[in-house]
Amino acid sequence: MSDISFDSTRRHVLGLGCERGTPPAEMLALAGEALKVAGIGGSELAAVASVESRGQEAAILAVAVHFAVPAVFFDALRLEQETPRLKNPSAVVFARVGCHGVAESAALAAIGADAELVLGKIKSTHSTAAIARIGLQKA
């Protein structure tokens, strides 16, 4: 598990993936849609997570700032370890990034073994989002 603070309210991680140069407004809109579909509020997020190669992407950093949570990043090898738990593994993403998914994998990796996906990957034109939460027994 990473150094994210979880509590009884902040139990979710928003995993994000994007093409380089994705407009922050697009990713913010997708993040809002993901939260709405999952039925959770922004105050329930503990972090946003993505692949290390997107650590300086303005769109991802804007989402973290918007929700006042840390942004955490993982290398592709760590994200690839989450492949058995993905709802939407992608050979295309593997060919480009080196892991079978970014948004779902990053959300799961940020929490660790106690993570469960509550929203599989959704897409906008240039970005993806997914949400994981820490298991109920661990909150």
Tab-separated table of C-alpha atoms in Angstrom:
chain	number	residue	atom	x	y	z
A	1	MET	CA	0.000	0.000	0.000
A	2	SER	CA	1.205	3.534	-0.688
A	3	ASP	CA	1.357	6.423	1.778
A	4	ILE	CA	-2.268	7.460	1.342
A	5	SER	CA	-4.400	8.279	4.367
A	6	PHE	CA	-7.641	6.326	4.403
A	7	ASP	CA	-10.414	6.729	6.951
A	8	SER	CA	-14.110	5.932	7.251
A	9	THR	CA	-14.966	8.663	4.727
A	10	ARG	CA	-11.961	8.806	2.399
A	11	ARG	CA	-11.927	5.212	1.162
A	12	HIS	CA	-11.696	5.649	-2.628
A	13	VAL	CA	-8.929	6.196	-5.165
A	14	LEU	CA	-9.613	7.625	-8.602
A	15	GLY	CA	-7.363	5.991	-11.180
A	16	LEU	CA	-6.621	8.116	-14.237
A	17	GLY	CA	-5.025	7.566	-17.610
A	18	CYS	CA	-4.594	9.978	-20.496
A	19	GLU	CA	-2.866	10.866	-23.704
A	20	ARG	CA	-0.104	13.422	-23.343
A	21	GLY	CA	-1.442	16.955	-23.400
A	22	THR	CA	-5.025	16.050	-22.484
A	23	PRO	CA	-6.897	19.237	-21.575
A	24	PRO	CA	-7.444	19.500	-17.804
A	25	ALA	CA	-11.105	20.407	-18.393
A	26	GLU	CA	-11.663	17.095	-20.173
A	27	MET	CA	-10.154	15.079	-17.354
A	28	LEU	CA	-12.011	17.055	-14.688
A	29	ALA	CA	-15.276	16.364	-16.516
A	30	LEU	CA	-14.474	12.645	-16.749
A	31	ALA	CA	-13.542	12.540	-13.063
A	32	GLY	CA	-16.882	14.144	-12.195
A	33	GLU	CA	-18.712	11.640	-14.391
A	34	ALA	CA	-16.868	8.731	-12.745
A	35	LEU	CA	-17.827	9.916	-9.272
A	36	LYS	CA	-21.434	10.391	-10.346
A	37	VAL	CA	-21.673	6.927	-11.922
A	38	ALA	CA	-20.074	5.355	-8.830
A	39	GLY	CA	-22.416	7.279	-6.534
A	40	ILE	CA	-19.691	8.853	-4.427
A	41	GLY	CA	-18.691	12.419	-3.638
A	42	GLY	CA	-15.348	14.073	-4.077
A	43	SER	CA	-14.952	14.182	-0.296
A	44	GLU	CA	-14.748	10.372	-0.373
A	45	LEU	CA	-11.525	10.384	-2.422
A	46	ALA	CA	-8.245	9.693	-0.664
A	47	ALA	CA	-6.049	10.115	-3.775
A	48	VAL	CA	-5.779	10.045	-7.530
A	49	ALA	CA	-3.394	7.576	-9.135
A	50	SER	CA	-1.813	6.956	-12.523
A	51	VAL	CA	1.210	5.573	-14.315
A	52	GLU	CA	4.618	7.116	-13.578
A	53	SER	CA	5.060	8.338	-17.160
A	54	ARG	CA	2.136	10.712	-16.591
A	55	GLY	CA	3.504	12.168	-13.370
A	56	GLN	CA	3.765	15.668	-14.838
A	57	GLU	CA	0.532	15.698	-16.830
A	58	ALA	CA	-1.359	18.905	-16.094
A	59	ALA	CA	-4.734	17.162	-16.449
A	60	ILE	CA	-3.998	14.577	-13.752
A	61	LEU	CA	-2.443	17.129	-11.430
A	62	ALA	CA	-5.474	19.410	-11.923
A	63	VAL	CA	-7.816	16.639	-10.736
A	64	ALA	CA	-5.697	16.103	-7.611
A	65	VAL	CA	-5.726	19.833	-6.862
A	66	HIS	CA	-9.466	20.075	-7.544
A	67	PHE	CA	-10.250	17.356	-4.995
A	68	ALA	CA	-7.419	18.397	-2.617
A	69	VAL	CA	-5.898	14.901	-2.575
A	70	PRO	CA	-2.432	13.583	-3.326
A	71	ALA	CA	-1.508	12.267	-6.763
A	72	VAL	CA	0.422	8.998	-6.662
A	73	PHE	CA	2.191	7.328	-9.556
A	74	PHE	CA	3.345	3.771	-10.232
A	75	ASP	CA	5.694	2.292	-12.789
A	76	ALA	CA	4.232	0.076	-15.500
A	77	LEU	CA	5.698	-3.080	-13.925
A	78	ARG	CA	3.783	-2.438	-10.707
A	79	LEU	CA	0.577	-1.717	-12.632
A	80	GLU	CA	1.003	-4.903	-14.659
A	81	GLN	CA	0.805	-6.885	-11.391
A	82	GLU	CA	-2.846	-5.815	-11.117
A	83	THR	CA	-3.834	-7.403	-14.460
A	84	PRO	CA	-5.687	-10.395	-12.917
A	85	ARG	CA	-8.020	-7.957	-11.086
A	86	LEU	CA	-8.833	-5.717	-14.063
A	87	LYS	CA	-12.326	-5.545	-15.529
A	88	ASN	CA	-11.048	-4.179	-18.858
A	89	PRO	CA	-7.502	-5.357	-19.675
A	90	SER	CA	-6.202	-4.015	-22.977
A	91	ALA	CA	-3.525	-5.389	-25.287
A	92	VAL	CA	-3.388	-1.960	-26.958
A	93	VAL	CA	-2.527	-0.267	-23.649
A	94	PHE	CA	0.054	-2.974	-22.936
A	95	ALA	CA	1.727	-2.321	-26.294
A	96	ARG	CA	1.900	1.427	-25.602
A	97	VAL	CA	2.537	1.603	-21.869
A	98	GLY	CA	3.762	-1.809	-20.712
A	99	CYS	CA	0.769	-2.721	-18.574
A	100	HIS	CA	-2.706	-3.984	-19.460
A	101	GLY	CA	-4.490	-0.980	-17.979
A	102	VAL	CA	-3.716	2.350	-16.358
A	103	ALA	CA	-6.823	3.751	-14.645
A	104	GLU	CA	-8.036	0.491	-13.091
A	105	SER	CA	-4.515	-0.738	-12.269
A	106	ALA	CA	-3.444	2.534	-10.664
A	107	ALA	CA	-6.561	2.737	-8.488
A	108	LEU	CA	-6.024	-0.845	-7.308
A	109	ALA	CA	-2.270	-0.421	-6.798
A	110	ALA	CA	-2.763	2.711	-4.701
A	111	ILE	CA	-4.795	0.730	-2.186
A	112	GLY	CA	-3.148	-2.670	-2.391
A	113	ALA	CA	-4.466	-6.158	-1.779
A	114	ASP	CA	-7.590	-4.898	0.024
A	115	ALA	CA	-8.750	-2.903	-3.015
A	116	GLU	CA	-11.914	-3.610	-4.935
A	117	LEU	CA	-12.998	-1.909	-8.148
A	118	VAL	CA	-16.284	-0.074	-7.745
A	119	LEU	CA	-16.156	1.456	-11.225
A	120	GLY	CA	-14.360	-0.131	-14.140
A	121	LYS	CA	-12.700	2.042	-16.747
A	122	ILE	CA	-14.774	4.722	-18.426
A	123	LYS	CA	-13.452	6.880	-21.264
A	124	SER	CA	-13.553	10.344	-22.729
A	125	THR	CA	-11.847	11.367	-25.958
A	126	HIS	CA	-8.322	11.441	-24.501
A	127	SER	CA	-8.591	10.029	-20.967
A	128	THR	CA	-9.772	7.150	-18.797
A	129	ALA	CA	-10.954	6.895	-15.208
A	130	ALA	CA	-11.751	4.102	-12.760
A	131	ILE	CA	-12.465	3.968	-9.039
A	132	ALA	CA	-11.345	1.501	-6.390
A	133	ARG	CA	-12.084	1.465	-2.694
A	134	ILE	CA	-10.466	-0.089	0.272
A	135	GLY	CA	-12.406	-3.137	1.447
A	136	LEU	CA	-15.100	-2.511	4.014
A	137	GLN	CA	-13.323	-4.608	6.618
A	138	LYS	CA	-10.287	-2.285	6.491
A	139	ALA	CA	-11.990	1.116	6.767
